[in-house]
Amino acid sequence: MKVESILKSKGNRVVTMRPEASIATVVHRLKIERIGAVVISSDGATVAGILSERDVLHGLAEHGAEVLRMKADDLMTREVVTCAPGDGLRQIMGKMTSRRIRHLPVLEEGRLCGMISIGDVVKYRLDEAK
């Protein structure tokens, strides 16, 4: 099975935030959307970074409450691990496990076309086993 199979069932909507968004705004958006990470993008199509709950916690540990006034650009992970629609599930599970990450933006020809989480992969595999 491939990443595109998961995107067909879950959709390709990706929550993005601009680099200048405050961490407080990003945290609020994570809560409202009930997600664990957002892609940081100036145009909604290219990936400048990714900001996860884990990034926010590390920022809180390092900067205290001041972190809420910082910008997404200050805390985001810049070296984003991505995948493509044609990548196999084994391949992306390997990436997630070895890199200890839970979210992979999906890029097609350099443009954002989806987001895969470890939860999506587990759900897909469970549905497949039924």
mmCIF file of N, CA and C in Angstrom:
data_model
loop_
_atom_site.group_PDB
_atom_site.id
_atom_site.type_symbol
_atom_site.label_atom_id
_atom_site.label_comp_id
_atom_site.label_asym_id
_atom_site.label_seq_id
_atom_site.Cartn_x
_atom_site.Cartn_y
_atom_site.Cartn_z
ATOM 1 N N MET A 1 0.831 -1.193 0.000
ATOM 2 C CA MET A 1 0.000 0.000 0.000
ATOM 3 C C MET A 1 0.870 1.250 0.000
ATOM 4 N N LYS A 2 0.261 2.310 -0.481
ATOM 5 C CA LYS A 2 1.009 3.558 -0.652
ATOM 6 C C LYS A 2 0.338 4.719 0.082
ATOM 7 N N VAL A 3 1.086 5.784 0.256
ATOM 8 C CA VAL A 3 0.606 6.992 0.914
ATOM 9 C C VAL A 3 -0.664 7.507 0.234
ATOM 10 N N GLU A 4 -0.715 7.437 -1.085
ATOM 11 C CA GLU A 4 -1.882 7.949 -1.811
ATOM 12 C C GLU A 4 -3.169 7.233 -1.393
ATOM 13 N N SER A 5 -3.073 5.975 -0.952
ATOM 14 C CA SER A 5 -4.250 5.236 -0.482
ATOM 15 C C SER A 5 -4.809 5.868 0.788
ATOM 16 N N ILE A 6 -3.918 6.262 1.678
ATOM 17 C CA ILE A 6 -4.360 6.918 2.915
ATOM 18 C C ILE A 6 -4.989 8.265 2.580
ATOM 19 N N LEU A 7 -4.355 9.026 1.687
ATOM 20 C CA LEU A 7 -4.894 10.340 1.327
ATOM 21 C C LEU A 7 -6.264 10.224 0.670
ATOM 22 N N LYS A 8 -6.489 9.161 -0.095
ATOM 23 C CA LYS A 8 -7.800 8.969 -0.714
ATOM 24 C C LYS A 8 -8.882 8.781 0.334
ATOM 25 N N SER A 9 -8.563 8.091 1.422
ATOM 26 C CA SER A 9 -9.570 7.853 2.451
ATOM 27 C C SER A 9 -9.709 9.016 3.432
ATOM 28 N N LYS A 10 -8.630 9.691 3.756
ATOM 29 C CA LYS A 10 -8.709 10.770 4.755
ATOM 30 C C LYS A 10 -8.820 12.164 4.148
ATOM 31 N N GLY A 11 -8.450 12.299 2.898
ATOM 32 C CA GLY A 11 -8.459 13.613 2.263
ATOM 33 C C GLY A 11 -7.073 14.224 2.283
ATOM 34 N N ASN A 12 -6.931 15.321 1.566
ATOM 35 C CA ASN A 12 -5.605 15.937 1.457
ATOM 36 C C ASN A 12 -5.514 17.309 2.120
ATOM 37 N N ARG A 13 -6.481 17.631 2.966
ATOM 38 C CA ARG A 13 -6.447 18.918 3.676
ATOM 39 C C ARG A 13 -5.244 18.967 4.616
ATOM 40 N N VAL A 14 -4.519 20.070 4.564
ATOM 41 C CA VAL A 14 -3.376 20.281 5.443
ATOM 42 C C VAL A 14 -3.547 21.629 6.126
ATOM 43 N N VAL A 15 -3.403 21.641 7.434
ATOM 44 C CA VAL A 15 -3.455 22.891 8.188
ATOM 45 C C VAL A 15 -2.073 23.525 8.113
ATOM 46 N N THR A 16 -2.037 24.743 7.599
ATOM 47 C CA THR A 16 -0.775 25.476 7.514
ATOM 48 C C THR A 16 -0.905 26.777 8.302
ATOM 49 N N MET A 17 0.222 27.264 8.752
ATOM 50 C CA MET A 17 0.292 28.554 9.444
ATOM 51 C C MET A 17 1.486 29.303 8.868
ATOM 52 N N ARG A 18 1.408 30.612 8.927
ATOM 53 C CA ARG A 18 2.491 31.442 8.402
ATOM 54 C C ARG A 18 3.650 31.497 9.408
ATOM 55 N N PRO A 19 4.871 31.697 8.940
ATOM 56 C CA PRO A 19 6.036 31.744 9.828
ATOM 57 C C PRO A 19 5.941 32.817 10.911
ATOM 58 N N GLU A 20 5.235 33.899 10.628
ATOM 59 C CA GLU A 20 5.139 34.985 11.609
ATOM 60 C C GLU A 20 4.020 34.800 12.626
ATOM 61 N N ALA A 21 3.260 33.718 12.536
ATOM 62 C CA ALA A 21 2.194 33.444 13.511
ATOM 63 C C ALA A 21 2.820 33.240 14.887
ATOM 64 N N SER A 22 2.154 33.754 15.909
ATOM 65 C CA SER A 22 2.666 33.566 17.266
ATOM 66 C C SER A 22 2.458 32.116 17.698
ATOM 67 N N ILE A 23 3.296 31.674 18.615
ATOM 68 C CA ILE A 23 3.150 30.316 19.144
ATOM 69 C C ILE A 23 1.796 30.184 19.831
ATOM 70 N N ALA A 24 1.335 31.219 20.496
ATOM 71 C CA ALA A 24 0.007 31.175 21.132
ATOM 72 C C ALA A 24 -1.073 30.892 20.088
ATOM 73 N N THR A 25 -0.978 31.523 18.929
ATOM 74 C CA THR A 25 -1.950 31.304 17.853
ATOM 75 C C THR A 25 -1.841 29.886 17.308
ATOM 76 N N VAL A 26 -0.628 29.402 17.147
ATOM 77 C CA VAL A 26 -0.423 28.039 16.652
ATOM 78 C C VAL A 26 -1.005 27.026 17.639
ATOM 79 N N VAL A 27 -0.739 27.208 18.926
ATOM 80 C CA VAL A 27 -1.252 26.295 19.949
ATOM 81 C C VAL A 27 -2.780 26.287 19.932
ATOM 82 N N HIS A 28 -3.363 27.458 19.803
ATOM 83 C CA HIS A 28 -4.827 27.550 19.734
ATOM 84 C C HIS A 28 -5.355 26.788 18.513
ATOM 85 N N ARG A 29 -4.696 26.929 17.392
ATOM 86 C CA ARG A 29 -5.115 26.242 16.169
ATOM 87 C C ARG A 29 -4.977 24.728 16.305
ATOM 88 N N LEU A 30 -3.873 24.280 16.926
ATOM 89 C CA LEU A 30 -3.692 22.847 17.169
ATOM 90 C C LEU A 30 -4.852 22.295 17.990
ATOM 91 N N LYS A 31 -5.263 23.053 19.005
ATOM 92 C CA LYS A 31 -6.374 22.626 19.865
ATOM 93 C C LYS A 31 -7.684 22.578 19.091
ATOM 94 N N ILE A 32 -7.989 23.641 18.365
ATOM 95 C CA ILE A 32 -9.249 23.710 17.610
ATOM 96 C C ILE A 32 -9.334 22.590 16.574
ATOM 97 N N GLU A 33 -8.243 22.356 15.867
ATOM 98 C CA GLU A 33 -8.225 21.351 14.799
ATOM 99 C C GLU A 33 -8.051 19.925 15.335
ATOM 100 N N ARG A 34 -7.663 19.822 16.607
ATOM 101 C CA ARG A 34 -7.408 18.521 17.247
ATOM 102 C C ARG A 34 -6.331 17.745 16.482
ATOM 103 N N ILE A 35 -5.215 18.438 16.247
ATOM 104 C CA ILE A 35 -4.091 17.859 15.524
ATOM 105 C C ILE A 35 -2.812 18.057 16.324
ATOM 106 N N GLY A 36 -1.762 17.358 15.925
ATOM 107 C CA GLY A 36 -0.505 17.415 16.658
ATOM 108 C C GLY A 36 0.588 18.232 16.008
ATOM 109 N N ALA A 37 0.351 18.702 14.769
ATOM 110 C CA ALA A 37 1.381 19.473 14.071
ATOM 111 C C ALA A 37 0.752 20.283 12.952
ATOM 112 N N VAL A 38 1.396 21.399 12.632
ATOM 113 C CA VAL A 38 1.003 22.213 11.485
ATOM 114 C C VAL A 38 2.230 22.414 10.602
ATOM 115 N N VAL A 39 1.972 22.540 9.314
ATOM 116 C CA VAL A 39 3.031 22.876 8.374
ATOM 117 C C VAL A 39 3.171 24.395 8.380
ATOM 118 N N ILE A 40 4.391 24.864 8.456
ATOM 119 C CA ILE A 40 4.650 26.302 8.392
ATOM 120 C C ILE A 40 4.968 26.628 6.939
ATOM 121 N N SER A 41 4.164 27.548 6.389
ATOM 122 C CA SER A 41 4.260 27.873 4.964
ATOM 123 C C SER A 41 3.824 29.308 4.720
ATOM 124 N N SER A 42 4.554 30.000 3.890
ATOM 125 C CA SER A 42 4.178 31.369 3.521
ATOM 126 C C SER A 42 3.054 31.400 2.500
ATOM 127 N N ASP A 43 2.946 30.329 1.701
ATOM 128 C CA ASP A 43 1.972 30.343 0.611
ATOM 129 C C ASP A 43 0.981 29.177 0.625
ATOM 130 N N GLY A 44 1.075 28.295 1.604
ATOM 131 C CA GLY A 44 0.172 27.155 1.680
ATOM 132 C C GLY A 44 0.524 26.017 0.732
ATOM 133 N N ALA A 45 1.580 26.176 -0.046
ATOM 134 C CA ALA A 45 1.955 25.148 -1.019
ATOM 135 C C ALA A 45 3.378 24.630 -0.818
ATOM 136 N N THR A 46 4.251 25.475 -0.297
ATOM 137 C CA THR A 46 5.630 25.066 -0.045
ATOM 138 C C THR A 46 5.830 24.907 1.456
ATOM 139 N N VAL A 47 6.802 24.094 1.838
ATOM 140 C CA VAL A 47 7.036 23.797 3.249
ATOM 141 C C VAL A 47 8.288 24.535 3.726
ATOM 142 N N ALA A 48 8.090 25.469 4.655
ATOM 143 C CA ALA A 48 9.222 26.162 5.276
ATOM 144 C C ALA A 48 9.665 25.411 6.527
ATOM 145 N N GLY A 49 8.712 24.731 7.171
ATOM 146 C CA GLY A 49 8.999 23.992 8.386
ATOM 147 C C GLY A 49 7.767 23.272 8.869
ATOM 148 N N ILE A 50 7.910 22.631 10.016
ATOM 149 C CA ILE A 50 6.780 21.975 10.668
ATOM 150 C C ILE A 50 6.887 22.294 12.149
ATOM 151 N N LEU A 51 5.749 22.493 12.781
ATOM 152 C CA LEU A 51 5.717 22.828 14.205
ATOM 153 C C LEU A 51 4.769 21.863 14.884
ATOM 154 N N SER A 52 5.308 21.077 15.801
ATOM 155 C CA SER A 52 4.526 20.054 16.480
ATOM 156 C C SER A 52 4.351 20.400 17.956
ATOM 157 N N GLU A 53 3.488 19.636 18.592
ATOM 158 C CA GLU A 53 3.298 19.786 20.038
ATOM 159 C C GLU A 53 4.635 19.610 20.755
ATOM 160 N N ARG A 54 5.422 18.675 20.290
ATOM 161 C CA ARG A 54 6.732 18.414 20.904
ATOM 162 C C ARG A 54 7.637 19.636 20.795
ATOM 163 N N ASP A 55 7.611 20.323 19.647
ATOM 164 C CA ASP A 55 8.404 21.547 19.486
ATOM 165 C C ASP A 55 7.982 22.610 20.495
ATOM 166 N N VAL A 56 6.676 22.725 20.698
ATOM 167 C CA VAL A 56 6.152 23.712 21.656
ATOM 168 C C VAL A 56 6.599 23.360 23.076
ATOM 169 N N LEU A 57 6.535 22.079 23.435
ATOM 170 C CA LEU A 57 6.971 21.666 24.770
ATOM 171 C C LEU A 57 8.450 21.929 24.987
ATOM 172 N N HIS A 58 9.259 21.660 23.984
ATOM 173 C CA HIS A 58 10.694 21.937 24.100
ATOM 174 C C HIS A 58 10.923 23.441 24.246
ATOM 175 N N GLY A 59 10.166 24.244 23.504
ATOM 176 C CA GLY A 59 10.259 25.695 23.617
ATOM 177 C C GLY A 59 9.854 26.180 24.989
ATOM 178 N N LEU A 60 8.807 25.581 25.535
ATOM 179 C CA LEU A 60 8.350 25.947 26.880
ATOM 180 C C LEU A 60 9.416 25.623 27.917
ATOM 181 N N ALA A 61 10.037 24.466 27.782
ATOM 182 C CA ALA A 61 11.095 24.075 28.721
ATOM 183 C C ALA A 61 12.288 25.027 28.640
ATOM 184 N N GLU A 62 12.582 25.512 27.444
ATOM 185 C CA GLU A 62 13.749 26.381 27.256
ATOM 186 C C GLU A 62 13.461 27.855 27.545
ATOM 187 N N HIS A 63 12.263 28.328 27.194
ATOM 188 C CA HIS A 63 11.972 29.763 27.266
ATOM 189 C C HIS A 63 10.889 30.139 28.275
ATOM 190 N N GLY A 64 10.241 29.171 28.874
ATOM 191 C CA GLY A 64 9.159 29.457 29.814
ATOM 192 C C GLY A 64 7.964 30.054 29.085
ATOM 193 N N ALA A 65 7.165 30.812 29.817
ATOM 194 C CA ALA A 65 5.926 31.387 29.276
ATOM 195 C C ALA A 65 6.181 32.341 28.112
ATOM 196 N N GLU A 66 7.403 32.863 28.005
ATOM 197 C CA GLU A 66 7.750 33.751 26.886
ATOM 198 C C GLU A 66 7.547 33.079 25.535
ATOM 199 N N VAL A 67 7.576 31.749 25.530
ATOM 200 C CA VAL A 67 7.443 31.010 24.279
ATOM 201 C C VAL A 67 6.153 31.387 23.549
ATOM 202 N N LEU A 68 5.106 31.727 24.285
ATOM 203 C CA LEU A 68 3.821 32.051 23.659
ATOM 204 C C LEU A 68 3.880 33.311 22.810
ATOM 205 N N ARG A 69 4.852 34.168 23.087
ATOM 206 C CA ARG A 69 5.007 35.399 22.312
ATOM 207 C C ARG A 69 5.999 35.233 21.150
ATOM 208 N N MET A 70 6.654 34.102 21.113
ATOM 209 C CA MET A 70 7.591 33.842 20.017
ATOM 210 C C MET A 70 6.809 33.529 18.743
ATOM 211 N N LYS A 71 7.507 33.463 17.647
ATOM 212 C CA LYS A 71 6.900 33.193 16.338
ATOM 213 C C LYS A 71 7.129 31.733 15.933
ATOM 214 N N ALA A 72 6.261 31.250 15.080
ATOM 215 C CA ALA A 72 6.397 29.883 14.568
ATOM 216 C C ALA A 72 7.787 29.678 13.973
ATOM 217 N N ASP A 73 8.268 30.678 13.283
ATOM 218 C CA ASP A 73 9.590 30.633 12.660
ATOM 219 C C ASP A 73 10.700 30.392 13.686
ATOM 220 N N ASP A 74 10.481 30.813 14.932
ATOM 221 C CA ASP A 74 11.490 30.661 15.979
ATOM 222 C C ASP A 74 11.609 29.222 16.478
ATOM 223 N N LEU A 75 10.526 28.460 16.449
ATOM 224 C CA LEU A 75 10.507 27.123 17.034
ATOM 225 C C LEU A 75 10.385 25.985 16.028
ATOM 226 N N MET A 76 9.970 26.289 14.825
ATOM 227 C CA MET A 76 9.675 25.215 13.868
ATOM 228 C C MET A 76 10.912 24.386 13.546
ATOM 229 N N THR A 77 10.662 23.156 13.174
ATOM 230 C CA THR A 77 11.702 22.280 12.661
ATOM 231 C C THR A 77 11.890 22.635 11.199
ATOM 232 N N ARG A 78 13.087 23.005 10.840
ATOM 233 C CA ARG A 78 13.357 23.470 9.482
ATOM 234 C C ARG A 78 13.721 22.330 8.526
ATOM 235 N N GLU A 79 14.358 21.309 9.034
ATOM 236 C CA GLU A 79 14.731 20.160 8.202
ATOM 237 C C GLU A 79 13.594 19.148 8.261
ATOM 238 N N VAL A 80 12.597 19.381 7.424
ATOM 239 C CA VAL A 80 11.374 18.592 7.463
ATOM 240 C C VAL A 80 11.538 17.304 6.664
ATOM 241 N N VAL A 81 11.194 16.206 7.312
ATOM 242 C CA VAL A 81 11.173 14.905 6.638
ATOM 243 C C VAL A 81 9.814 14.811 5.955
ATOM 244 N N THR A 82 9.816 14.497 4.669
ATOM 245 C CA THR A 82 8.584 14.442 3.894
ATOM 246 C C THR A 82 8.458 13.089 3.210
ATOM 247 N N CYS A 83 7.330 12.898 2.568
ATOM 248 C CA CYS A 83 7.131 11.706 1.753
ATOM 249 C C CYS A 83 6.382 12.116 0.493
ATOM 250 N N ALA A 84 6.200 11.159 -0.400
ATOM 251 C CA ALA A 84 5.496 11.393 -1.661
ATOM 252 C C ALA A 84 4.304 10.453 -1.737
ATOM 253 N N PRO A 85 3.297 10.792 -2.536
ATOM 254 C CA PRO A 85 2.117 9.927 -2.650
ATOM 255 C C PRO A 85 2.442 8.490 -3.044
ATOM 256 N N GLY A 86 3.489 8.289 -3.817
ATOM 257 C CA GLY A 86 3.846 6.951 -4.268
ATOM 258 C C GLY A 86 4.686 6.143 -3.303
ATOM 259 N N ASP A 87 5.067 6.740 -2.165
ATOM 260 C CA ASP A 87 5.869 6.020 -1.180
ATOM 261 C C ASP A 87 5.041 4.918 -0.524
ATOM 262 N N GLY A 88 5.674 3.791 -0.256
ATOM 263 C CA GLY A 88 5.010 2.675 0.410
ATOM 264 C C GLY A 88 4.875 2.911 1.904
ATOM 265 N N LEU A 89 3.865 2.269 2.499
ATOM 266 C CA LEU A 89 3.632 2.439 3.939
ATOM 267 C C LEU A 89 4.795 1.911 4.767
ATOM 268 N N ARG A 90 5.411 0.821 4.342
ATOM 269 C CA ARG A 90 6.579 0.318 5.069
ATOM 270 C C ARG A 90 7.693 1.364 5.112
ATOM 271 N N GLN A 91 7.889 2.015 3.988
ATOM 272 C CA GLN A 91 8.932 3.040 3.884
ATOM 273 C C GLN A 91 8.651 4.196 4.842
ATOM 274 N N ILE A 92 7.405 4.686 4.868
ATOM 275 C CA ILE A 92 7.131 5.824 5.754
ATOM 276 C C ILE A 92 7.086 5.410 7.219
ATOM 277 N N MET A 93 6.665 4.182 7.502
ATOM 278 C CA MET A 93 6.716 3.706 8.889
ATOM 279 C C MET A 93 8.165 3.632 9.357
ATOM 280 N N GLY A 94 9.048 3.227 8.461
ATOM 281 C CA GLY A 94 10.469 3.192 8.787
ATOM 282 C C GLY A 94 11.024 4.579 9.071
ATOM 283 N N LYS A 95 10.625 5.551 8.237
ATOM 284 C CA LYS A 95 11.064 6.944 8.458
ATOM 285 C C LYS A 95 10.571 7.450 9.808
ATOM 286 N N MET A 96 9.296 7.227 10.081
ATOM 287 C CA MET A 96 8.718 7.717 11.334
ATOM 288 C C MET A 96 9.404 7.081 12.543
ATOM 289 N N THR A 97 9.664 5.786 12.457
ATOM 290 C CA THR A 97 10.281 5.082 13.573
ATOM 291 C C THR A 97 11.733 5.505 13.767
ATOM 292 N N SER A 98 12.507 5.517 12.706
ATOM 293 C CA SER A 98 13.933 5.836 12.845
ATOM 294 C C SER A 98 14.169 7.296 13.224
ATOM 295 N N ARG A 99 13.327 8.188 12.741
ATOM 296 C CA ARG A 99 13.492 9.615 13.029
ATOM 297 C C ARG A 99 12.720 10.069 14.265
ATOM 298 N N ARG A 100 11.885 9.156 14.810
ATOM 299 C CA ARG A 100 11.056 9.458 15.990
ATOM 300 C C ARG A 100 10.141 10.661 15.726
ATOM 301 N N ILE A 101 9.453 10.602 14.590
ATOM 302 C CA ILE A 101 8.512 11.661 14.214
ATOM 303 C C ILE A 101 7.136 11.053 13.982
ATOM 304 N N ARG A 102 6.116 11.882 14.112
ATOM 305 C CA ARG A 102 4.752 11.382 13.998
ATOM 306 C C ARG A 102 3.983 11.983 12.831
ATOM 307 N N HIS A 103 4.567 12.946 12.136
ATOM 308 C CA HIS A 103 3.872 13.615 11.035
ATOM 309 C C HIS A 103 4.803 13.781 9.836
ATOM 310 N N LEU A 104 4.280 13.464 8.657
ATOM 311 C CA LEU A 104 5.039 13.640 7.423
ATOM 312 C C LEU A 104 4.206 14.428 6.421
ATOM 313 N N PRO A 105 4.650 15.629 6.071
ATOM 314 C CA PRO A 105 3.987 16.315 4.958
ATOM 315 C C PRO A 105 4.204 15.509 3.677
ATOM 316 N N VAL A 106 3.193 15.493 2.827
ATOM 317 C CA VAL A 106 3.266 14.767 1.563
ATOM 318 C C VAL A 106 3.473 15.799 0.460
ATOM 319 N N LEU A 107 4.541 15.621 -0.308
ATOM 320 C CA LEU A 107 4.865 16.550 -1.391
ATOM 321 C C LEU A 107 4.796 15.836 -2.734
ATOM 322 N N GLU A 108 4.232 16.539 -3.699
ATOM 323 C CA GLU A 108 4.224 16.049 -5.072
ATOM 324 C C GLU A 108 4.784 17.163 -5.942
ATOM 325 N N GLU A 109 5.899 16.868 -6.600
ATOM 326 C CA GLU A 109 6.609 17.854 -7.408
ATOM 327 C C GLU A 109 6.903 19.129 -6.602
ATOM 328 N N GLY A 110 7.303 18.932 -5.334
ATOM 329 C CA GLY A 110 7.686 20.041 -4.475
ATOM 330 C C GLY A 110 6.540 20.820 -3.850
ATOM 331 N N ARG A 111 5.299 20.419 -4.125
ATOM 332 C CA ARG A 111 4.133 21.126 -3.589
ATOM 333 C C ARG A 111 3.404 20.266 -2.570
ATOM 334 N N LEU A 112 2.964 20.893 -1.512
ATOM 335 C CA LEU A 112 2.241 20.229 -0.442
ATOM 336 C C LEU A 112 0.914 19.684 -0.954
ATOM 337 N N CYS A 113 0.685 18.382 -0.750
ATOM 338 C CA CYS A 113 -0.573 17.788 -1.219
ATOM 339 C C CYS A 113 -1.246 16.930 -0.162
ATOM 340 N N GLY A 114 -0.711 16.938 1.057
ATOM 341 C CA GLY A 114 -1.328 16.173 2.137
ATOM 342 C C GLY A 114 -0.415 16.092 3.341
ATOM 343 N N MET A 115 -0.935 15.413 4.379
ATOM 344 C CA MET A 115 -0.163 15.200 5.602
ATOM 345 C C MET A 115 -0.543 13.816 6.128
ATOM 346 N N ILE A 116 0.444 13.045 6.494
ATOM 347 C CA ILE A 116 0.238 11.702 7.033
ATOM 348 C C ILE A 116 0.748 11.682 8.466
ATOM 349 N N SER A 117 -0.069 11.167 9.376
ATOM 350 C CA SER A 117 0.371 11.004 10.764
ATOM 351 C C SER A 117 0.485 9.520 11.077
ATOM 352 N N ILE A 118 1.174 9.203 12.140
ATOM 353 C CA ILE A 118 1.291 7.811 12.555
ATOM 354 C C ILE A 118 -0.094 7.242 12.840
ATOM 355 N N GLY A 119 -0.985 8.076 13.363
ATOM 356 C CA GLY A 119 -2.358 7.636 13.604
ATOM 357 C C GLY A 119 -3.071 7.256 12.327
ATOM 358 N N ASP A 120 -2.838 8.002 11.253
ATOM 359 C CA ASP A 120 -3.435 7.670 9.953
ATOM 360 C C ASP A 120 -2.947 6.307 9.463
ATOM 361 N N VAL A 121 -1.659 6.061 9.639
ATOM 362 C CA VAL A 121 -1.075 4.798 9.182
ATOM 363 C C VAL A 121 -1.657 3.639 9.982
ATOM 364 N N VAL A 122 -1.727 3.797 11.300
ATOM 365 C CA VAL A 122 -2.277 2.731 12.148
ATOM 366 C C VAL A 122 -3.731 2.467 11.794
ATOM 367 N N LYS A 123 -4.525 3.520 11.631
ATOM 368 C CA LYS A 123 -5.933 3.365 11.269
ATOM 369 C C LYS A 123 -6.069 2.635 9.935
ATOM 370 N N TYR A 124 -5.289 3.031 8.962
ATOM 371 C CA TYR A 124 -5.349 2.408 7.648
ATOM 372 C C TYR A 124 -4.991 0.922 7.743
ATOM 373 N N ARG A 125 -3.945 0.610 8.491
ATOM 374 C CA ARG A 125 -3.525 -0.797 8.628
ATOM 375 C C ARG A 125 -4.580 -1.619 9.360
ATOM 376 N N LEU A 126 -5.227 -1.039 10.371
ATOM 377 C CA LEU A 126 -6.286 -1.758 11.077
ATOM 378 C C LEU A 126 -7.477 -2.012 10.173
ATOM 379 N N ASP A 127 -7.871 -0.977 9.402
ATOM 380 C CA ASP A 127 -8.982 -1.134 8.459
ATOM 381 C C ASP A 127 -8.646 -2.201 7.408
ATOM 382 N N GLU A 128 -7.403 -2.196 6.986
ATOM 383 C CA GLU A 128 -6.943 -3.146 5.974
ATOM 384 C C GLU A 128 -6.993 -4.579 6.523
ATOM 385 N N ALA A 129 -6.707 -4.748 7.817
ATOM 386 C CA ALA A 129 -6.688 -6.076 8.427
ATOM 387 C C ALA A 129 -8.098 -6.651 8.614
ATOM 388 N N LYS A 130 -9.106 -5.783 8.648
ATOM 389 C CA LYS A 130 -10.489 -6.245 8.847
ATOM 390 C C LYS A 130 -10.998 -6.965 7.683
#
